[in-house]
mmCIF file with all atom_site columns, N, CA and C in Angstrom:
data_model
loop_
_atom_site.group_PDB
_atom_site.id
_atom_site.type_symbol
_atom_site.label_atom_id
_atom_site.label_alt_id
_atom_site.label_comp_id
_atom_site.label_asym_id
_atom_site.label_entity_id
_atom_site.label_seq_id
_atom_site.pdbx_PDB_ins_code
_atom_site.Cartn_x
_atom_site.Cartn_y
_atom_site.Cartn_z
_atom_site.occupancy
_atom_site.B_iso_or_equiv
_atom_site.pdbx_formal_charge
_atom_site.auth_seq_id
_atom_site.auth_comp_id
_atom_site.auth_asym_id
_atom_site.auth_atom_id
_atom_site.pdbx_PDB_model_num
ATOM 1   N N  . UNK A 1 1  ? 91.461  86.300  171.832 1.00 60.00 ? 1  UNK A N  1
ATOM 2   C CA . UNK A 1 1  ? 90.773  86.120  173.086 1.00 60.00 ? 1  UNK A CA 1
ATOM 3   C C  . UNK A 1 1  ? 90.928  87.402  173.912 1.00 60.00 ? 1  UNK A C  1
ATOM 4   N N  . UNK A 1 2  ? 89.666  87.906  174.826 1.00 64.00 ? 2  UNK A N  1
ATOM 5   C CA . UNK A 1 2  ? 89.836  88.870  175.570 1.00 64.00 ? 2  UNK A CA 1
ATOM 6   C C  . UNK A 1 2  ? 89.833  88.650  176.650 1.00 64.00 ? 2  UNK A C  1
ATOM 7   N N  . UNK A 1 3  ? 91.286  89.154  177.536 1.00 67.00 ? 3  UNK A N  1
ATOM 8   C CA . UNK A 1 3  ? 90.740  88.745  179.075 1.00 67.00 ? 3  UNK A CA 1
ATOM 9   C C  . UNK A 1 3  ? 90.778  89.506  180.214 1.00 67.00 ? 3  UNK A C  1
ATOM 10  N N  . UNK A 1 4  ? 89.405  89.290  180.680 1.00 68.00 ? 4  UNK A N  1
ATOM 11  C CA . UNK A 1 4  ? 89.883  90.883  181.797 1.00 68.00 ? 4  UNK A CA 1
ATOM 12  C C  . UNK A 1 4  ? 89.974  89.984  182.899 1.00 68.00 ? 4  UNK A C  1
ATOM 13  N N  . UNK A 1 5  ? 90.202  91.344  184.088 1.00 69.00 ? 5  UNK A N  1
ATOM 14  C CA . UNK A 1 5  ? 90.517  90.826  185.338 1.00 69.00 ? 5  UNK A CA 1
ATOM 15  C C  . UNK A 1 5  ? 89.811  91.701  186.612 1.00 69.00 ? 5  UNK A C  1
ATOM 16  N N  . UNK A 1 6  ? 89.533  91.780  187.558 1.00 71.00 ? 6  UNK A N  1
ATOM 17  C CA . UNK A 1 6  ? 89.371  92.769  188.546 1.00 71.00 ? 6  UNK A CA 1
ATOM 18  C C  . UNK A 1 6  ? 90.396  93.156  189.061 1.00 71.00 ? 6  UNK A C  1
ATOM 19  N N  . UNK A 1 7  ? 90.733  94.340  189.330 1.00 69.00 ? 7  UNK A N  1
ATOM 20  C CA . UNK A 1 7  ? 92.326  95.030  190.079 1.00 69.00 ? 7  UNK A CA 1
ATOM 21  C C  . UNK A 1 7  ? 91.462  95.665  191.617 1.00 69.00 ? 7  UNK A C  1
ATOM 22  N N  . UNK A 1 8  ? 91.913  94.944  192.409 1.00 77.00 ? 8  UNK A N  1
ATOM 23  C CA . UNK A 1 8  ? 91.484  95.664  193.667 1.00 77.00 ? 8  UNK A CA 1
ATOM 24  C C  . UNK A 1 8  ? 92.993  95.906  194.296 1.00 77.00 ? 8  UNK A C  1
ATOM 25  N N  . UNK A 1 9  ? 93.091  97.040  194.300 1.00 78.00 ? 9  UNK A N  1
ATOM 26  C CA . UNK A 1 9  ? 93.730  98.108  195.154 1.00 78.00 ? 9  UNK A CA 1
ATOM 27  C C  . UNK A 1 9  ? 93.113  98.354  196.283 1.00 78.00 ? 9  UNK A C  1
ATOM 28  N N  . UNK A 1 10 ? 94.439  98.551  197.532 1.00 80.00 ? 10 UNK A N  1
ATOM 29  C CA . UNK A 1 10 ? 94.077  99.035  198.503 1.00 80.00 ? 10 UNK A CA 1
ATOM 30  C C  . UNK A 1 10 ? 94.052  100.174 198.626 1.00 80.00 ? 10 UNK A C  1
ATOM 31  N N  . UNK A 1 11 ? 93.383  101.530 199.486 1.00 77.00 ? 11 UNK A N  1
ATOM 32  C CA . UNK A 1 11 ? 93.033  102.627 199.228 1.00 77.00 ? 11 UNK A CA 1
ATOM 33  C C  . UNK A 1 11 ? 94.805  103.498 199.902 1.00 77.00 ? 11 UNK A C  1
ATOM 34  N N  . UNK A 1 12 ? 95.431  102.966 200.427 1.00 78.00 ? 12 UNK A N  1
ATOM 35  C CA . UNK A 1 12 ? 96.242  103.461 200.100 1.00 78.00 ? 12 UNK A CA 1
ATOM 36  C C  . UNK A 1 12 ? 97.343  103.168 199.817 1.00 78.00 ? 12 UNK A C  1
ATOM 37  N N  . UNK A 1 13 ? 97.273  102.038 199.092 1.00 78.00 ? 13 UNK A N  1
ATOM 38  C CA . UNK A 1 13 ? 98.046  101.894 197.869 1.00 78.00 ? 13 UNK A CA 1
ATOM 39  C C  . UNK A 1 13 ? 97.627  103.234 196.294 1.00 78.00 ? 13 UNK A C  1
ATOM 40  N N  . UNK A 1 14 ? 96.761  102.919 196.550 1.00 76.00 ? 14 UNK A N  1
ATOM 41  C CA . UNK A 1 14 ? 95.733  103.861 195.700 1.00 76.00 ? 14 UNK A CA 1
ATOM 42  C C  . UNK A 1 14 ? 96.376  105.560 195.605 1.00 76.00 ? 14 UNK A C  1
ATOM 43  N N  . UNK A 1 15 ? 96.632  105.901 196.815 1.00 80.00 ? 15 UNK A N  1
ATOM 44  C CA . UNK A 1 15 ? 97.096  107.102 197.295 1.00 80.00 ? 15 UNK A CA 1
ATOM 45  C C  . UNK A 1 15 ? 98.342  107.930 197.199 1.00 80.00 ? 15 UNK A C  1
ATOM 46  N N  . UNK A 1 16 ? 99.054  106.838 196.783 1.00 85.00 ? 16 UNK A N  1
ATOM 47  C CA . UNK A 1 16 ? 100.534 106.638 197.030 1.00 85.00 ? 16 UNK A CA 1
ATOM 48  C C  . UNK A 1 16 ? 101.829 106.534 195.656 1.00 85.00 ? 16 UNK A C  1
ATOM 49  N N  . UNK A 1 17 ? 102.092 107.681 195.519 1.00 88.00 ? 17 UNK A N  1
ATOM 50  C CA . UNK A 1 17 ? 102.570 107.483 193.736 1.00 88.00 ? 17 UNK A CA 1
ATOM 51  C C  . UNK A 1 17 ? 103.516 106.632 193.474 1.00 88.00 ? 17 UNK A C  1
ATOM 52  N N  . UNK A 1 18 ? 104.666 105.928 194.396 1.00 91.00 ? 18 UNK A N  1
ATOM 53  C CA . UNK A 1 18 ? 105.225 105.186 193.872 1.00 91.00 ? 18 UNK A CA 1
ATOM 54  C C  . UNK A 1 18 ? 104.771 103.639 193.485 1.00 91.00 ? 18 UNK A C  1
ATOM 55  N N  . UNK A 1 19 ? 103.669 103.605 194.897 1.00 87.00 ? 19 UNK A N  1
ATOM 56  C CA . UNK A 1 19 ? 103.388 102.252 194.606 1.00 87.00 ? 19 UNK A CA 1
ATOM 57  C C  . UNK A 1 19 ? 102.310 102.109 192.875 1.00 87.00 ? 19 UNK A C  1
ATOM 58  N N  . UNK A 1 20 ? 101.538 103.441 192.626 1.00 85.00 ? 20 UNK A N  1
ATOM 59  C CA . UNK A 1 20 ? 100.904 103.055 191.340 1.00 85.00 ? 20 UNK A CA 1
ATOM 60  C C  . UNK A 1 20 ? 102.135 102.885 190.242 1.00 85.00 ? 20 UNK A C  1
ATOM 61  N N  . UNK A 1 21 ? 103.250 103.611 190.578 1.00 90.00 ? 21 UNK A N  1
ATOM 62  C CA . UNK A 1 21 ? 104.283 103.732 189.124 1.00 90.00 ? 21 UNK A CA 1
ATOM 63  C C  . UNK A 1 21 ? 104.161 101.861 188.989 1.00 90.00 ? 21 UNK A C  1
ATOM 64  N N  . UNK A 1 22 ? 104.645 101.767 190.608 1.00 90.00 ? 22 UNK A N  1
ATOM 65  C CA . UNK A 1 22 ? 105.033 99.887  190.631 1.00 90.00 ? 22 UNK A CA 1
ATOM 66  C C  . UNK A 1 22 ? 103.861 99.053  190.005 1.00 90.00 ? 22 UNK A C  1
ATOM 67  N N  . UNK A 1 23 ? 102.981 99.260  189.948 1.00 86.00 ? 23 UNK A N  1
ATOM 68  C CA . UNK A 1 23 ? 101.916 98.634  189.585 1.00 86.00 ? 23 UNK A CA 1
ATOM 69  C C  . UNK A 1 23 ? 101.592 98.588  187.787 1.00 86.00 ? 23 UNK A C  1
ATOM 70  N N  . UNK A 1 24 ? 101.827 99.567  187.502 1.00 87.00 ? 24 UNK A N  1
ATOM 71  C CA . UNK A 1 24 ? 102.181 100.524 186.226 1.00 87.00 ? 24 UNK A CA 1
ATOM 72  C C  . UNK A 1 24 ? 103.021 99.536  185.508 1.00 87.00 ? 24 UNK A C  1
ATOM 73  N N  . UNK A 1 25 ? 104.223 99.200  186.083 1.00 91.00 ? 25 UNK A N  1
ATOM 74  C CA . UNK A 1 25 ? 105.354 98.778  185.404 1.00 91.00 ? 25 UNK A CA 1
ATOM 75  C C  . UNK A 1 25 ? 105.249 97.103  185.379 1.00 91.00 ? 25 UNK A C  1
ATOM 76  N N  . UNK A 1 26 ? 104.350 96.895  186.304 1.00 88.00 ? 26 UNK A N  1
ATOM 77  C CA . UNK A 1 26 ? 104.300 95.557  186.509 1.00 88.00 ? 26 UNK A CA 1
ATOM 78  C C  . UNK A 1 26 ? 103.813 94.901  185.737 1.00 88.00 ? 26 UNK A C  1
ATOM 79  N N  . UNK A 1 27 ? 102.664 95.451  185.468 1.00 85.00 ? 27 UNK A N  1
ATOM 80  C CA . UNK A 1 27 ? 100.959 95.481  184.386 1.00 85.00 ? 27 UNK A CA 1
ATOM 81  C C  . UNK A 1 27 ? 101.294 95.547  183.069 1.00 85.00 ? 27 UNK A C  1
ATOM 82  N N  . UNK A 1 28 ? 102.470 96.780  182.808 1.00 87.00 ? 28 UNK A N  1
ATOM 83  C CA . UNK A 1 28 ? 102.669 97.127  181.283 1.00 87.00 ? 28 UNK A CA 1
ATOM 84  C C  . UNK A 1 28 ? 101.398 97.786  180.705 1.00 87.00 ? 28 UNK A C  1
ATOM 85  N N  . UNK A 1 29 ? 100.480 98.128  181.949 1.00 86.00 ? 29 UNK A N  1
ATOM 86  C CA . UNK A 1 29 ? 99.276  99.210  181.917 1.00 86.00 ? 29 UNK A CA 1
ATOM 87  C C  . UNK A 1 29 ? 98.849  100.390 182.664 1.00 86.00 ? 29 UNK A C  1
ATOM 88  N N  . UNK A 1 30 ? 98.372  101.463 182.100 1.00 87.00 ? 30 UNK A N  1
ATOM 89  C CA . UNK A 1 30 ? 98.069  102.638 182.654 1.00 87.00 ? 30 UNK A CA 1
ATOM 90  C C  . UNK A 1 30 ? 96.840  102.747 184.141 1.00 87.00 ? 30 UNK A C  1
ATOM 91  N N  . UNK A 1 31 ? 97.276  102.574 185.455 1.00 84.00 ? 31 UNK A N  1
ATOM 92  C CA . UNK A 1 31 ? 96.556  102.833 186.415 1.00 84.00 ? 31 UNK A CA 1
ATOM 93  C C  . UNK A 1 31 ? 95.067  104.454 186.497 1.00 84.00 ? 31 UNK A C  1
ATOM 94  N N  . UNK A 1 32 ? 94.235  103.555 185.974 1.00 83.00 ? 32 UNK A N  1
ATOM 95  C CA . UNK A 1 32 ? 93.048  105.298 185.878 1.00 83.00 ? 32 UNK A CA 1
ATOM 96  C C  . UNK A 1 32 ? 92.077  105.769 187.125 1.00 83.00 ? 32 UNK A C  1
ATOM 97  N N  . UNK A 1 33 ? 92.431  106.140 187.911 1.00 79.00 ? 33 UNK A N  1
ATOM 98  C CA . UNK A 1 33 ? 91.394  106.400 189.198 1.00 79.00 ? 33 UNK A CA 1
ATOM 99  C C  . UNK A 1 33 ? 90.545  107.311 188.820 1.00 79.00 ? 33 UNK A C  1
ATOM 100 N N  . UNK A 1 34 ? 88.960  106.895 188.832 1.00 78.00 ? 34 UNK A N  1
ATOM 101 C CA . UNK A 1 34 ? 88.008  107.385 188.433 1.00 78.00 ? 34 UNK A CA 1
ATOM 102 C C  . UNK A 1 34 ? 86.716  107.003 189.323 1.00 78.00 ? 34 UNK A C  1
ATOM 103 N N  . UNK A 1 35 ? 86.070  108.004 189.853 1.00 79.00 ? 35 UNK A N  1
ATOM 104 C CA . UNK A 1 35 ? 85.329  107.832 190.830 1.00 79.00 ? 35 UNK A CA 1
ATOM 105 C C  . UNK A 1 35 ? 85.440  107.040 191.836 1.00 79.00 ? 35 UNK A C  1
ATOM 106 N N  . UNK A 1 36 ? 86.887  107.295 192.353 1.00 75.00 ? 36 UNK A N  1
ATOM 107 C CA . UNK A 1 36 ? 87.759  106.779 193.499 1.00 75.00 ? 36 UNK A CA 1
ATOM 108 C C  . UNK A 1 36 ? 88.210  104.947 193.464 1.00 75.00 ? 36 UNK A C  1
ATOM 109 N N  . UNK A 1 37 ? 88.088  104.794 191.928 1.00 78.00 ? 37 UNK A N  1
ATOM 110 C CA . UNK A 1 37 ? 88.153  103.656 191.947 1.00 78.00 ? 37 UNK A CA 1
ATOM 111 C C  . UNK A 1 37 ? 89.498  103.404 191.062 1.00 78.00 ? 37 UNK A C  1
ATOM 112 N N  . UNK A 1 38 ? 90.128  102.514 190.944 1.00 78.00 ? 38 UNK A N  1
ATOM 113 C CA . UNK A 1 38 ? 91.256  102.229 190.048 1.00 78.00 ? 38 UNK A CA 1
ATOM 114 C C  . UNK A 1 38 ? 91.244  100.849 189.063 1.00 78.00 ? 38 UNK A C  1
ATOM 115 N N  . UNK A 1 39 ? 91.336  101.750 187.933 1.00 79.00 ? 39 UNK A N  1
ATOM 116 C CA . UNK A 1 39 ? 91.000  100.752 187.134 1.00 79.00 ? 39 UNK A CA 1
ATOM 117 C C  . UNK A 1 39 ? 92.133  100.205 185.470 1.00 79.00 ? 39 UNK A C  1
ATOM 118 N N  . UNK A 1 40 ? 92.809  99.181  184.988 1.00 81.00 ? 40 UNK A N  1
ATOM 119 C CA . UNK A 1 40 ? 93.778  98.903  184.429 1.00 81.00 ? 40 UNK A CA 1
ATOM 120 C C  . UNK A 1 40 ? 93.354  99.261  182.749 1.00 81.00 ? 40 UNK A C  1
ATOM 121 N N  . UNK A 1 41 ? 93.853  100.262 182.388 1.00 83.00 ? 41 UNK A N  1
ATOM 122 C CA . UNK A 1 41 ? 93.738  100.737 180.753 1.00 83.00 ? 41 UNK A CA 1
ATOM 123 C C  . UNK A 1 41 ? 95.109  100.668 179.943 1.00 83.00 ? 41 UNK A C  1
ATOM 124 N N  . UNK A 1 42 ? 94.998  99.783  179.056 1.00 83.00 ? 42 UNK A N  1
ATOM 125 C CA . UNK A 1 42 ? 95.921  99.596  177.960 1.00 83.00 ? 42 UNK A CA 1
ATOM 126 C C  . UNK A 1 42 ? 96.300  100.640 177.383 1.00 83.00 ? 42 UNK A C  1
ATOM 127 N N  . UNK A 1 43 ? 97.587  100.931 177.403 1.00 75.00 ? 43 UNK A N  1
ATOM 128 C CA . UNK A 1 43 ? 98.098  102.211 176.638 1.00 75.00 ? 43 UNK A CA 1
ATOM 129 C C  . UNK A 1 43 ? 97.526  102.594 175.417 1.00 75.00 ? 43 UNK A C  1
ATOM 130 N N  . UNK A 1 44 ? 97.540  102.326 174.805 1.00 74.00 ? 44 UNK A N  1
ATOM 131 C CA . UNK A 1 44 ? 97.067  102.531 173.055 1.00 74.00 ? 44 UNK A CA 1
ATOM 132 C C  . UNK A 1 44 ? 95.484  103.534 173.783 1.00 74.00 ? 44 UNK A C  1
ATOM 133 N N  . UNK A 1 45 ? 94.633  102.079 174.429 1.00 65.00 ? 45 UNK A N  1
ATOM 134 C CA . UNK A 1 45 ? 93.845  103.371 174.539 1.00 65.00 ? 45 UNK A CA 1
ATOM 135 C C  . UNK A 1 45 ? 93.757  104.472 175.439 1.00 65.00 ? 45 UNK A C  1
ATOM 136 N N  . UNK A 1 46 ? 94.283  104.682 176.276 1.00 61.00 ? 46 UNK A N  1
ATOM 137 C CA . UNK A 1 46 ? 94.679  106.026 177.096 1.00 61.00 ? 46 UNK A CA 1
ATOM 138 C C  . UNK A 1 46 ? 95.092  106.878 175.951 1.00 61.00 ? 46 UNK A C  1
ATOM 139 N N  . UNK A 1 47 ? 95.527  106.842 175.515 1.00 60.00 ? 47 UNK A N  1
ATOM 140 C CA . UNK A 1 47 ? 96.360  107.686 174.139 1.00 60.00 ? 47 UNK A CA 1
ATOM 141 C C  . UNK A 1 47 ? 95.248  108.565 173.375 1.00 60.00 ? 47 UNK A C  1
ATOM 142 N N  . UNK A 1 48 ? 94.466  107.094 173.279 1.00 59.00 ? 48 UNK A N  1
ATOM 143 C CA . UNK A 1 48 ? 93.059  107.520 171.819 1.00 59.00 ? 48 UNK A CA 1
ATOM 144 C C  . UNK A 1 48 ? 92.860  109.098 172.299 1.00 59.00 ? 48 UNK A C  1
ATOM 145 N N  . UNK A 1 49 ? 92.123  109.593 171.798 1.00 59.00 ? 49 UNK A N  1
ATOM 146 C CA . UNK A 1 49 ? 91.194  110.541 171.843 1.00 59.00 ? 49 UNK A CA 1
ATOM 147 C C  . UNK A 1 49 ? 89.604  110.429 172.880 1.00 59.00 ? 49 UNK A C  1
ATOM 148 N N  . UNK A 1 50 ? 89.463  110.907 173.830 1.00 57.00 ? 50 UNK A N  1
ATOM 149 C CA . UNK A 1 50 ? 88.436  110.892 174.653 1.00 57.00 ? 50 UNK A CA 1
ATOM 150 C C  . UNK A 1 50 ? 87.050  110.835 173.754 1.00 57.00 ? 50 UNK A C  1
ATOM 151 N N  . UNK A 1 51 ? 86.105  110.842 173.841 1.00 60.00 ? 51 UNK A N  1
ATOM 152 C CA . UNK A 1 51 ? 84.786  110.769 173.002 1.00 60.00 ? 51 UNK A CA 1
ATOM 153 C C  . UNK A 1 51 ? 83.948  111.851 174.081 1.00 60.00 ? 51 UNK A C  1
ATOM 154 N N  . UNK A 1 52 ? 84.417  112.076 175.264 1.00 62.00 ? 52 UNK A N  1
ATOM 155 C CA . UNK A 1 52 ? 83.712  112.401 176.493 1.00 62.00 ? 52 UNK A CA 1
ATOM 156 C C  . UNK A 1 52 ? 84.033  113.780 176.131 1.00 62.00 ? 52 UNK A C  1
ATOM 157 N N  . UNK A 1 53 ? 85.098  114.591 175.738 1.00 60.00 ? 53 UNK A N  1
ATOM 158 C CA . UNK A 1 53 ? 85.081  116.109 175.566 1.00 60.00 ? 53 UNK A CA 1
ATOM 159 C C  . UNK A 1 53 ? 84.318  116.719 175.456 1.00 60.00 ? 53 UNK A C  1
ATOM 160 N N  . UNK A 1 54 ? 83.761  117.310 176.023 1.00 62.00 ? 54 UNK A N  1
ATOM 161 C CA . UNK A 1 54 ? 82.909  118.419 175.914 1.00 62.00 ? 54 UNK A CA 1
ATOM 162 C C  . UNK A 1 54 ? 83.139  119.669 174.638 1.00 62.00 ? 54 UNK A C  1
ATOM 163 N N  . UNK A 1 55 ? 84.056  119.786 174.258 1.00 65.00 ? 55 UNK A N  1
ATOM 164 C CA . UNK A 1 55 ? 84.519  120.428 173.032 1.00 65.00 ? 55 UNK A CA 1
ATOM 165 C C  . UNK A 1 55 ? 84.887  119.566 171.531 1.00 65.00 ? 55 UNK A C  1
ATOM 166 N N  . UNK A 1 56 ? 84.583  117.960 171.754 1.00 60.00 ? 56 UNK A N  1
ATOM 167 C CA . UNK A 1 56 ? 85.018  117.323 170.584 1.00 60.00 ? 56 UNK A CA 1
ATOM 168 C C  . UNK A 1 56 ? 86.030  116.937 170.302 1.00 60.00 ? 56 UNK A C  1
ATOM 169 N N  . UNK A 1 57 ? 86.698  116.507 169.271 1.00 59.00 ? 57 UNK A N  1
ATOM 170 C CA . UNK A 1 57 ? 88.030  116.239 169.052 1.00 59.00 ? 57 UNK A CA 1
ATOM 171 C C  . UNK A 1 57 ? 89.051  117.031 168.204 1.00 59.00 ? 57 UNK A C  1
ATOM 172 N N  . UNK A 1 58 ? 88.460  117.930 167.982 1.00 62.00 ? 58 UNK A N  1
ATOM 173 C CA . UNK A 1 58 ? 89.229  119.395 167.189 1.00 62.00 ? 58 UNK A CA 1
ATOM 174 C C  . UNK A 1 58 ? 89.141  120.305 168.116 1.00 62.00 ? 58 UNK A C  1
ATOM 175 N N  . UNK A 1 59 ? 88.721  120.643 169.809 1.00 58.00 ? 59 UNK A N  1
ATOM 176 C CA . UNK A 1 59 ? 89.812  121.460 170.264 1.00 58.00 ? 59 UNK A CA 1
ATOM 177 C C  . UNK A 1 59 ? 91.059  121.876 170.155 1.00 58.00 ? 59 UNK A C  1
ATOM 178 N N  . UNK A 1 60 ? 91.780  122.717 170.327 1.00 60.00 ? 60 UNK A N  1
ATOM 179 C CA . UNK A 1 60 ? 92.867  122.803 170.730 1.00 60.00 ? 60 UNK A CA 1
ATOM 180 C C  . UNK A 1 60 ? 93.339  123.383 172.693 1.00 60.00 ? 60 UNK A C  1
#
């Protein structure tokens, strides 16, 4: 089963590095702010390899 959720953060919570670590640790997931938004990514895939590179996946 897959289950998502919405994470609304306050903006400065958002701002604020300890409170994302706390959030981080809470989740057992990686906090990603992306176009000012924050959003909950499972480790494994933070890890992967981007697809978005502009150079591919054999940069160095």
């Amino acid at each position: 089963m897959h289950t998502t959720a919405t994470l609304h953060v306050h903006p400065a919570c958002a701002s604020k590095r300890r409170l994302i670590e706390q959030l981080q640790a809470d989740t057992k997931r990686l906090v990603v702010i992306h176009g000012g938004k924050p959003r909950l990514v499972s480790r494994a895939k933070a890890a992967a390899p981007s697809s978005e590179s502009p150079f591919g996946g054999d940069a160095a």
